[in-house]
XYZ file of C-alpha atoms in Angstrom:
106
model
C 13.093 -5.679 15.772
C 9.157 -5.493 16.535
C 8.239 -8.064 14.348
C 9.313 -11.646 13.056
C 9.437 -10.717 9.756
C 11.347 -7.471 10.519
C 14.636 -7.128 8.098
C 17.260 -4.722 9.446
C 17.547 -1.395 7.178
C 20.765 -2.263 4.323
C 22.685 -0.186 2.322
C 22.522 -1.628 -1.118
C 26.070 -0.518 -2.197
C 28.998 0.789 -0.330
C 29.207 4.357 0.754
C 25.215 4.803 -0.162
C 24.058 7.407 2.255
C 20.454 5.961 2.818
C 19.403 2.281 4.152
C 16.731 0.618 2.395
C 13.338 0.059 4.614
C 11.320 -3.164 4.295
C 7.625 -3.913 4.891
C 6.739 -6.559 7.416
C 2.835 -6.383 6.214
C 0.821 -6.842 3.313
C -0.597 -3.091 2.334
C -2.967 -2.267 -0.505
C -2.444 0.888 -1.903
C -5.415 2.091 -4.206
C -5.365 5.328 -5.739
C -7.683 7.999 -4.425
C -7.541 6.507 -0.913
C -4.669 8.630 0.493
C -2.187 7.648 2.781
C -1.410 4.321 3.911
C 0.975 3.510 7.099
C 3.433 0.705 5.872
C 5.232 -1.124 8.980
C 8.663 -1.894 8.812
C 8.775 -3.919 12.166
C 11.968 -1.894 13.550
C 12.373 0.856 16.234
C 15.518 2.971 16.658
C 16.887 4.865 19.397
C 18.829 8.315 18.287
C 20.995 10.605 20.522
C 19.521 13.670 21.566
C 20.020 16.225 18.977
C 19.722 13.559 16.024
C 17.008 12.909 13.665
C 16.511 10.273 10.815
C 14.454 11.147 7.964
C 12.313 8.490 6.265
C 11.760 9.399 1.981
C 10.936 7.870 -0.867
C 12.979 5.164 -3.555
C 13.182 7.066 -6.681
C 12.378 4.002 -8.541
C 9.136 3.072 -7.009
C 7.878 6.845 -8.085
C 9.199 6.438 -11.649
C 8.274 2.746 -12.176
C 4.889 2.458 -10.000
C 3.767 6.177 -9.256
C 4.060 5.142 -5.638
C 4.741 8.434 -3.277
C 6.486 8.084 -0.142
C 5.879 11.167 2.232
C 9.194 12.702 3.890
C 9.076 11.713 7.557
C 11.305 12.719 10.475
C 11.952 10.395 13.441
C 13.085 12.320 16.260
C 15.408 11.435 19.113
C 12.772 11.059 21.638
C 10.369 9.035 19.495
C 10.011 5.199 20.496
C 7.650 3.885 18.260
C 7.816 1.530 15.322
C 9.249 3.130 12.127
C 6.486 3.205 9.450
C 6.490 4.469 5.836
C 3.745 6.534 4.810
C 2.858 5.932 1.022
C 0.230 6.772 -1.464
C -0.576 5.430 -5.097
C -0.892 8.174 -7.698
C -1.837 6.198 -10.497
C -5.759 6.633 -11.711
C -7.974 3.547 -11.338
C -5.049 1.265 -9.961
C -4.130 -0.619 -6.892
C -0.548 -1.283 -6.234
C 0.341 -4.111 -3.200
C 2.896 -4.019 -1.001
C 3.981 -7.565 0.415
C 6.424 -8.458 3.439
C 9.680 -7.926 2.306
C 9.324 -5.178 -0.168
C 11.563 -2.307 -0.013
C 9.415 0.597 0.867
C 11.507 3.586 1.284
C 14.858 4.713 2.964
C 16.285 6.013 5.977
C 18.996 8.918 6.201
């Protein structure tokens, strides 16, 4: 973990293919402001030839109009895993709080 509020990815149910990712810092997603990087406070090290994919949670898109842009983490990447988010609801602000589930990683 890279941040004191970091939470390791968790699987919601046995057999799930993706693990939930959690925010470590508050971010305000304002419609029309474009992409916002939401830090997770974690870093991973993958074996050569492997990758991880960060993607959205369907509930956030359906209920709140929040899009997560797919991101690939290659085996050589050594930085913090972040989730790239956008608010698509005209005239709104969506607040991400520390501890919120913000994406999934496969």
